């Protein structure tokens, strides 16, 4: 299957999946690939909001501007529209399955031994966001490389 679109999904769509979206968009630009990239949350609490301050900050420190993203909730049409749907942790993958997504992937399977990207929403301050960024950065690049060989 030719991959033309990827959707990254976390819980709130304000901390982790916006970083994944930003990293992927920068990477495909760098590689001159034609792919549609988006992100969403399984929850609706933060719909319409910009990413959390620390995600914007860690991304910017790595040359990725995610400040103009707006959170949205995943919807059933996404499962038809996107070629790959990628959860950031086990509960995201389970939530996607419960919503009817047939074959969600897990980001940590692409370079971090299947580990979950920890939810930084309840982290204290900025500490920990570097690690979250590193995991996402490595896995997103590997995911894209692997599907566009
Ligand atoms: P995210 O983090 O899933 O990485 O965007 C969260 C953001 C908000 C909430 C949970 C996780 N929340 O419960 O509001």
Short mmCIF file of N, CA and C and ligand atoms in Angstrom, two decimals:
data_model
loop_
_atom_site.label_atom_id
_atom_site.label_comp_id
_atom_site.label_asym_id
_atom_site.label_seq_id
_atom_site.Cartn_x
_atom_site.Cartn_y
_atom_site.Cartn_z
N UNK A 1 0.84 -1.20 0.00
CA UNK A 1 0.00 0.00 0.00
C UNK A 1 0.88 1.26 0.00
N UNK A 2 0.56 2.14 -0.90
CA UNK A 2 1.29 3.40 -0.92
C UNK A 2 0.76 4.32 0.19
N UNK A 3 1.65 4.81 1.01
CA UNK A 3 1.23 5.67 2.12
C UNK A 3 1.23 7.13 1.67
N UNK A 4 0.06 7.77 1.77
CA UNK A 4 -0.06 9.17 1.36
C UNK A 4 -0.46 10.07 2.53
N UNK A 5 -0.88 9.43 3.64
CA UNK A 5 -1.35 10.27 4.74
C UNK A 5 -1.14 9.55 6.08
N UNK A 6 -0.82 10.35 7.10
CA UNK A 6 -0.57 9.81 8.45
C UNK A 6 -1.27 10.69 9.47
N UNK A 7 -1.99 10.05 10.40
CA UNK A 7 -2.63 10.77 11.50
C UNK A 7 -2.04 10.28 12.83
N UNK A 8 -1.55 11.23 13.63
CA UNK A 8 -1.02 10.89 14.95
C UNK A 8 -2.08 11.21 16.00
N UNK A 9 -2.27 10.25 16.92
CA UNK A 9 -3.37 10.40 17.88
C UNK A 9 -2.87 10.20 19.32
N UNK A 10 -3.16 11.20 20.19
CA UNK A 10 -2.94 11.02 21.62
C UNK A 10 -4.26 11.28 22.34
N UNK A 11 -4.21 11.64 23.61
CA UNK A 11 -5.46 11.81 24.35
C UNK A 11 -6.05 13.21 24.16
N UNK A 12 -5.24 14.23 24.42
CA UNK A 12 -5.77 15.61 24.39
C UNK A 12 -5.48 16.37 23.11
N UNK A 13 -4.52 15.89 22.32
CA UNK A 13 -4.03 16.60 21.11
C UNK A 13 -3.47 17.98 21.44
N UNK A 14 -2.89 18.09 22.65
CA UNK A 14 -2.22 19.36 22.96
C UNK A 14 -0.76 19.16 23.39
N UNK A 15 -0.35 17.94 23.75
CA UNK A 15 1.05 17.75 24.18
C UNK A 15 1.85 16.90 23.20
N UNK A 16 1.47 15.62 23.02
CA UNK A 16 2.34 14.70 22.28
C UNK A 16 2.08 14.67 20.77
N UNK A 17 0.83 14.43 20.36
CA UNK A 17 0.60 14.30 18.91
C UNK A 17 0.87 15.58 18.12
N UNK A 18 0.73 16.78 18.74
CA UNK A 18 1.14 17.97 17.98
C UNK A 18 2.64 17.97 17.66
N UNK A 19 3.44 17.44 18.62
CA UNK A 19 4.88 17.35 18.36
C UNK A 19 5.13 16.37 17.21
N UNK A 20 4.43 15.23 17.25
CA UNK A 20 4.59 14.24 16.17
C UNK A 20 4.21 14.85 14.82
N UNK A 21 3.13 15.59 14.80
CA UNK A 21 2.69 16.24 13.56
C UNK A 21 3.78 17.22 13.06
N UNK A 22 4.29 18.03 13.97
CA UNK A 22 5.30 19.02 13.59
C UNK A 22 6.58 18.38 13.09
N UNK A 23 7.04 17.35 13.81
CA UNK A 23 8.27 16.64 13.41
C UNK A 23 8.07 16.02 12.02
N UNK A 24 6.93 15.39 11.82
CA UNK A 24 6.66 14.72 10.53
C UNK A 24 6.59 15.75 9.40
N UNK A 25 5.92 16.87 9.66
CA UNK A 25 5.80 17.89 8.60
C UNK A 25 7.17 18.46 8.24
N UNK A 26 8.02 18.68 9.24
CA UNK A 26 9.37 19.17 8.93
C UNK A 26 10.19 18.14 8.16
N UNK A 27 10.04 16.89 8.57
CA UNK A 27 10.83 15.81 7.96
C UNK A 27 10.44 15.60 6.49
N UNK A 28 9.15 15.61 6.21
CA UNK A 28 8.75 15.38 4.81
C UNK A 28 9.13 16.58 3.93
N UNK A 29 9.16 17.75 4.52
CA UNK A 29 9.59 18.93 3.78
C UNK A 29 11.08 18.78 3.41
N UNK A 30 11.83 18.38 4.43
CA UNK A 30 13.27 18.16 4.24
C UNK A 30 13.54 17.11 3.16
N UNK A 31 12.72 16.06 3.14
CA UNK A 31 12.93 14.95 2.19
C UNK A 31 12.14 15.14 0.90
N UNK A 32 11.44 16.26 0.80
CA UNK A 32 10.63 16.57 -0.39
C UNK A 32 9.62 15.45 -0.70
N UNK A 33 8.94 15.00 0.33
CA UNK A 33 7.93 13.96 0.18
C UNK A 33 6.54 14.59 0.15
N UNK A 34 5.63 13.97 -0.61
CA UNK A 34 4.27 14.49 -0.69
C UNK A 34 3.35 13.63 0.19
N UNK A 35 3.17 14.06 1.43
CA UNK A 35 2.36 13.30 2.40
C UNK A 35 1.46 14.26 3.15
N UNK A 36 0.24 13.83 3.44
CA UNK A 36 -0.64 14.64 4.28
C UNK A 36 -0.48 14.17 5.73
N UNK A 37 -0.16 15.12 6.60
CA UNK A 37 0.07 14.79 8.02
C UNK A 37 -0.91 15.58 8.88
N UNK A 38 -1.48 14.91 9.88
CA UNK A 38 -2.38 15.61 10.80
C UNK A 38 -2.26 14.95 12.18
N UNK A 39 -2.92 15.55 13.18
CA UNK A 39 -2.98 14.92 14.50
C UNK A 39 -4.35 15.19 15.10
N UNK A 40 -4.70 14.38 16.10
CA UNK A 40 -6.00 14.51 16.76
C UNK A 40 -5.90 13.87 18.14
N UNK A 41 -6.91 14.15 18.97
CA UNK A 41 -6.99 13.52 20.29
C UNK A 41 -8.23 12.66 20.37
N UNK A 42 -8.20 11.65 21.22
CA UNK A 42 -9.42 10.86 21.41
C UNK A 42 -10.40 11.61 22.31
N UNK A 43 -9.89 12.51 23.14
CA UNK A 43 -10.75 13.32 24.02
C UNK A 43 -11.09 14.66 23.39
N UNK A 44 -12.13 15.31 23.95
CA UNK A 44 -12.60 16.56 23.35
C UNK A 44 -12.32 17.79 24.22
N UNK A 45 -11.66 17.58 25.37
CA UNK A 45 -11.50 18.68 26.35
C UNK A 45 -10.84 19.92 25.77
N UNK A 46 -9.90 19.73 24.85
CA UNK A 46 -9.05 20.86 24.43
C UNK A 46 -9.28 21.27 22.98
N UNK A 47 -10.39 20.84 22.41
CA UNK A 47 -10.66 21.15 21.00
C UNK A 47 -10.55 22.66 20.74
N UNK A 48 -9.82 23.00 19.70
CA UNK A 48 -9.66 24.41 19.32
C UNK A 48 -8.47 25.11 19.96
N UNK A 49 -7.86 24.44 20.95
CA UNK A 49 -6.72 25.07 21.66
C UNK A 49 -5.41 24.84 20.93
N UNK A 50 -4.48 25.75 21.17
CA UNK A 50 -3.11 25.57 20.68
C UNK A 50 -2.42 24.50 21.53
N UNK A 51 -1.30 23.93 21.05
CA UNK A 51 -0.55 22.98 21.87
C UNK A 51 -0.11 23.61 23.19
N UNK A 52 0.18 22.75 24.19
CA UNK A 52 0.59 23.25 25.50
C UNK A 52 1.93 23.98 25.37
N UNK A 53 2.14 24.91 26.29
CA UNK A 53 3.32 25.78 26.22
C UNK A 53 4.64 25.02 26.13
N UNK A 54 4.76 23.95 26.93
CA UNK A 54 6.03 23.23 26.95
C UNK A 54 6.26 22.42 25.67
N UNK A 55 5.20 21.98 25.03
CA UNK A 55 5.37 21.30 23.74
C UNK A 55 5.80 22.30 22.67
N UNK A 56 5.18 23.48 22.69
CA UNK A 56 5.59 24.53 21.74
C UNK A 56 7.07 24.85 21.96
N UNK A 57 7.45 24.95 23.25
CA UNK A 57 8.82 25.33 23.60
C UNK A 57 9.85 24.26 23.16
N UNK A 58 9.58 23.01 23.50
CA UNK A 58 10.56 21.96 23.18
C UNK A 58 10.68 21.80 21.66
N UNK A 59 9.56 21.95 20.96
CA UNK A 59 9.61 21.82 19.50
C UNK A 59 10.43 22.96 18.90
N UNK A 60 10.18 24.17 19.40
CA UNK A 60 10.89 25.34 18.88
C UNK A 60 12.39 25.23 19.13
N UNK A 61 12.77 24.69 20.31
CA UNK A 61 14.19 24.49 20.62
C UNK A 61 14.83 23.54 19.63
N UNK A 62 13.99 22.74 18.98
CA UNK A 62 14.48 21.79 17.97
C UNK A 62 14.15 22.23 16.55
N UNK A 63 13.79 23.50 16.41
CA UNK A 63 13.58 24.06 15.08
C UNK A 63 12.23 23.74 14.45
N UNK A 64 11.26 23.34 15.27
CA UNK A 64 9.94 22.97 14.74
C UNK A 64 8.87 23.89 15.34
N UNK A 65 8.15 24.60 14.50
CA UNK A 65 7.12 25.53 15.00
C UNK A 65 5.75 24.86 14.96
N UNK A 66 5.21 24.57 16.14
CA UNK A 66 3.88 23.93 16.20
C UNK A 66 2.83 24.90 16.76
N UNK A 67 3.22 26.16 16.91
CA UNK A 67 2.36 27.11 17.64
C UNK A 67 1.03 27.39 16.96
N UNK A 68 0.95 27.18 15.65
CA UNK A 68 -0.31 27.52 14.96
C UNK A 68 -1.28 26.33 14.87
N UNK A 69 -0.89 25.17 15.41
CA UNK A 69 -1.82 24.02 15.38
C UNK A 69 -3.01 24.27 16.31
N UNK A 70 -4.12 23.61 15.97
CA UNK A 70 -5.31 23.69 16.81
C UNK A 70 -5.79 22.27 17.10
N UNK A 71 -6.09 21.98 18.37
CA UNK A 71 -6.51 20.63 18.74
C UNK A 71 -7.86 20.27 18.14
N UNK A 72 -8.00 19.02 17.76
CA UNK A 72 -9.29 18.50 17.29
C UNK A 72 -9.46 17.09 17.80
N UNK A 73 -10.69 16.63 17.77
CA UNK A 73 -10.98 15.27 18.23
C UNK A 73 -11.01 14.33 17.02
N UNK A 74 -10.50 13.13 17.23
CA UNK A 74 -10.52 12.14 16.14
C UNK A 74 -11.98 11.79 15.79
N UNK A 75 -12.23 11.53 14.51
CA UNK A 75 -13.59 11.15 14.10
C UNK A 75 -13.55 9.93 13.18
N UNK A 76 -14.68 9.26 13.06
CA UNK A 76 -14.71 8.00 12.32
C UNK A 76 -14.23 8.13 10.88
N UNK A 77 -14.54 9.27 10.26
CA UNK A 77 -14.09 9.47 8.85
C UNK A 77 -12.56 9.40 8.74
N UNK A 78 -11.87 9.76 9.83
CA UNK A 78 -10.41 9.70 9.81
C UNK A 78 -9.92 8.29 9.49
N UNK A 79 -10.67 7.30 9.94
CA UNK A 79 -10.21 5.91 9.77
C UNK A 79 -10.25 5.49 8.30
N UNK A 80 -11.08 6.16 7.51
CA UNK A 80 -11.13 5.89 6.07
C UNK A 80 -10.13 6.77 5.32
N UNK A 81 -9.99 7.97 5.85
CA UNK A 81 -9.22 8.98 5.12
C UNK A 81 -7.70 8.78 5.22
N UNK A 82 -7.23 8.32 6.38
CA UNK A 82 -5.78 8.25 6.59
C UNK A 82 -5.25 6.83 6.37
N UNK A 83 -4.10 6.75 5.70
CA UNK A 83 -3.50 5.43 5.43
C UNK A 83 -2.89 4.83 6.69
N UNK A 84 -2.27 5.68 7.51
CA UNK A 84 -1.70 5.19 8.78
C UNK A 84 -2.26 6.02 9.92
N UNK A 85 -2.68 5.32 10.97
CA UNK A 85 -3.15 6.00 12.18
C UNK A 85 -2.29 5.50 13.34
N UNK A 86 -1.65 6.44 14.02
CA UNK A 86 -0.59 6.07 14.96
C UNK A 86 -0.86 6.64 16.34
N UNK A 87 -1.04 5.75 17.33
CA UNK A 87 -1.25 6.17 18.71
C UNK A 87 0.09 6.38 19.41
N UNK A 88 0.09 7.25 20.40
CA UNK A 88 1.33 7.57 21.11
C UNK A 88 1.57 6.66 22.32
N UNK A 89 0.50 6.02 22.82
CA UNK A 89 0.68 5.06 23.91
C UNK A 89 -0.39 3.97 23.81
N UNK A 90 -0.29 3.00 24.70
CA UNK A 90 -1.21 1.85 24.62
C UNK A 90 -2.67 2.25 24.75
N UNK A 91 -2.94 3.22 25.62
CA UNK A 91 -4.35 3.59 25.80
C UNK A 91 -4.88 4.31 24.56
N UNK A 92 -4.03 5.09 23.91
CA UNK A 92 -4.47 5.72 22.65
C UNK A 92 -4.83 4.65 21.62
N UNK A 93 -3.98 3.62 21.53
CA UNK A 93 -4.21 2.54 20.56
C UNK A 93 -5.51 1.80 20.91
N UNK A 94 -5.70 1.55 22.20
CA UNK A 94 -6.94 0.86 22.62
C UNK A 94 -8.17 1.72 22.36
N UNK A 95 -8.07 3.01 22.68
CA UNK A 95 -9.19 3.93 22.42
C UNK A 95 -9.53 3.96 20.93
N UNK A 96 -8.51 3.97 20.10
CA UNK A 96 -8.74 3.98 18.65
C UNK A 96 -9.47 2.72 18.21
N UNK A 97 -9.04 1.58 18.75
CA UNK A 97 -9.71 0.31 18.42
C UNK A 97 -11.16 0.36 18.86
N UNK A 98 -11.39 0.87 20.06
CA UNK A 98 -12.77 0.96 20.58
C UNK A 98 -13.65 1.84 19.70
N UNK A 99 -13.02 2.83 19.06
CA UNK A 99 -13.77 3.74 18.19
C UNK A 99 -13.98 3.17 16.79
N UNK A 100 -13.36 2.00 16.53
CA UNK A 100 -13.58 1.34 15.24
C UNK A 100 -12.41 1.41 14.27
N UNK A 101 -11.28 1.93 14.74
CA UNK A 101 -10.09 1.95 13.88
C UNK A 101 -9.51 0.53 13.84
N UNK A 102 -9.38 -0.01 12.62
CA UNK A 102 -9.04 -1.43 12.49
C UNK A 102 -7.60 -1.78 12.86
N UNK A 103 -6.67 -0.97 12.40
CA UNK A 103 -5.28 -1.38 12.61
C UNK A 103 -4.38 -0.21 13.00
N UNK A 104 -4.66 0.37 14.18
CA UNK A 104 -3.79 1.47 14.60
C UNK A 104 -2.38 0.98 14.89
N UNK A 105 -1.39 1.82 14.59
CA UNK A 105 -0.01 1.52 14.91
C UNK A 105 0.34 2.20 16.23
N UNK A 106 1.48 1.77 16.80
CA UNK A 106 1.94 2.42 18.03
C UNK A 106 3.30 3.05 17.74
N UNK A 107 3.42 4.33 18.02
CA UNK A 107 4.63 5.05 17.62
C UNK A 107 5.91 4.42 18.17
N UNK A 108 5.87 3.97 19.44
CA UNK A 108 7.06 3.41 20.08
C UNK A 108 7.59 2.15 19.42
N UNK A 109 6.80 1.54 18.53
CA UNK A 109 7.27 0.35 17.81
C UNK A 109 8.29 0.71 16.73
N UNK A 110 8.47 2.02 16.50
CA UNK A 110 9.39 2.44 15.44
C UNK A 110 10.65 3.06 16.02
N UNK A 111 11.28 2.32 16.94
CA UNK A 111 12.56 2.79 17.44
C UNK A 111 12.70 2.83 18.95
N UNK A 112 11.64 2.54 19.68
CA UNK A 112 11.74 2.56 21.15
C UNK A 112 11.16 1.30 21.78
N UNK A 113 11.40 0.15 21.09
CA UNK A 113 11.01 -1.14 21.67
C UNK A 113 9.55 -1.22 22.06
N UNK A 114 8.70 -0.49 21.36
CA UNK A 114 7.27 -0.55 21.66
C UNK A 114 6.87 0.23 22.90
N UNK A 115 7.82 1.02 23.42
CA UNK A 115 7.48 1.79 24.65
C UNK A 115 6.42 2.85 24.35
N UNK A 116 5.67 3.20 25.39
CA UNK A 116 4.69 4.27 25.28
C UNK A 116 5.40 5.61 25.40
N UNK A 117 4.98 6.58 24.62
CA UNK A 117 5.46 7.95 24.83
C UNK A 117 4.70 8.48 26.05
N UNK A 118 5.42 8.79 27.15
CA UNK A 118 4.71 9.18 28.38
C UNK A 118 3.87 10.44 28.18
N UNK A 119 2.76 10.48 28.89
CA UNK A 119 1.86 11.63 28.81
C UNK A 119 2.42 12.76 29.67
N UNK A 120 2.88 13.83 29.07
CA UNK A 120 3.53 14.89 29.86
C UNK A 120 2.56 15.89 30.45
N UNK A 121 1.26 15.66 30.30
CA UNK A 121 0.27 16.63 30.74
C UNK A 121 0.39 16.91 32.24
N UNK A 122 0.74 15.87 32.98
CA UNK A 122 0.83 16.05 34.43
C UNK A 122 2.27 16.16 34.93
N UNK A 123 3.23 16.33 34.01
CA UNK A 123 4.61 16.58 34.40
C UNK A 123 4.68 17.91 35.14
N UNK A 124 5.69 18.00 36.02
CA UNK A 124 5.88 19.31 36.66
C UNK A 124 6.88 20.11 35.86
N UNK A 125 6.46 21.20 35.33
CA UNK A 125 7.35 22.07 34.57
C UNK A 125 7.82 21.43 33.27
N UNK A 126 8.99 21.88 32.83
CA UNK A 126 9.49 21.49 31.50
C UNK A 126 10.21 20.14 31.52
N UNK A 127 10.63 19.74 32.72
CA UNK A 127 11.41 18.51 32.84
C UNK A 127 10.65 17.32 32.26
N UNK A 128 11.32 16.54 31.44
CA UNK A 128 10.67 15.38 30.84
C UNK A 128 10.24 15.62 29.40
N UNK A 129 10.02 16.88 29.05
CA UNK A 129 9.59 17.16 27.67
C UNK A 129 10.69 16.85 26.66
N UNK A 130 11.96 17.00 27.08
CA UNK A 130 13.09 16.67 26.19
C UNK A 130 13.05 15.22 25.78
N UNK A 131 12.79 14.35 26.78
CA UNK A 131 12.75 12.91 26.51
C UNK A 131 11.57 12.56 25.60
N UNK A 132 10.44 13.18 25.89
CA UNK A 132 9.24 12.97 25.06
C UNK A 132 9.54 13.39 23.62
N UNK A 133 10.19 14.54 23.48
CA UNK A 133 10.52 15.03 22.13
C UNK A 133 11.45 14.04 21.42
N UNK A 134 12.47 13.58 22.15
CA UNK A 134 13.46 12.68 21.55
C UNK A 134 12.80 11.40 21.04
N UNK A 135 11.94 10.83 21.89
CA UNK A 135 11.25 9.58 21.48
C UNK A 135 10.42 9.82 20.22
N UNK A 136 9.66 10.91 20.24
CA UNK A 136 8.78 11.19 19.11
C UNK A 136 9.60 11.44 17.85
N UNK A 137 10.66 12.22 17.99
CA UNK A 137 11.49 12.58 16.84
C UNK A 137 12.06 11.34 16.16
N UNK A 138 12.66 10.46 16.96
CA UNK A 138 13.28 9.25 16.41
C UNK A 138 12.23 8.36 15.75
N UNK A 139 11.14 8.13 16.47
CA UNK A 139 10.13 7.18 15.97
C UNK A 139 9.40 7.71 14.73
N UNK A 140 9.12 9.00 14.70
CA UNK A 140 8.41 9.56 13.53
C UNK A 140 9.28 9.42 12.28
N UNK A 141 10.56 9.73 12.41
CA UNK A 141 11.46 9.61 11.25
C UNK A 141 11.54 8.16 10.79
N UNK A 142 11.69 7.24 11.75
CA UNK A 142 11.76 5.82 11.40
C UNK A 142 10.48 5.35 10.73
N UNK A 143 9.35 5.76 11.28
CA UNK A 143 8.05 5.38 10.72
C UNK A 143 7.95 5.82 9.25
N UNK A 144 8.32 7.07 9.00
CA UNK A 144 8.24 7.59 7.63
C UNK A 144 9.23 6.86 6.74
N UNK A 145 10.46 6.68 7.20
CA UNK A 145 11.47 5.98 6.39
C UNK A 145 10.98 4.58 6.05
N UNK A 146 10.44 3.91 7.03
CA UNK A 146 10.02 2.53 6.85
C UNK A 146 8.86 2.38 5.85
N UNK A 147 7.97 3.37 5.82
CA UNK A 147 6.82 3.26 4.94
C UNK A 147 7.03 3.90 3.59
N UNK A 148 8.15 4.54 3.40
CA UNK A 148 8.37 5.20 2.11
C UNK A 148 9.67 4.72 1.47
N UNK A 149 10.06 3.51 1.77
CA UNK A 149 11.28 2.93 1.17
C UNK A 149 11.10 2.76 -0.32
P1 LIG B 1 -1.75 14.68 25.29
O1 LIG B 1 -1.76 15.11 26.83
O2 LIG B 1 -2.62 13.47 25.17
O3 LIG B 1 -0.31 14.38 25.01
O4 LIG B 1 -2.26 15.88 24.51
C1 LIG B 1 -2.95 15.34 27.54
C2 LIG B 1 -3.58 16.56 27.46
C3 LIG B 1 -4.73 16.77 28.18
C4 LIG B 1 -5.28 15.78 28.98
C5 LIG B 1 -4.64 14.55 29.03
C6 LIG B 1 -3.49 14.33 28.31
N1 LIG B 1 -6.42 16.03 29.76
O5 LIG B 1 -6.83 15.14 30.53
O6 LIG B 1 -7.02 17.11 29.66
#
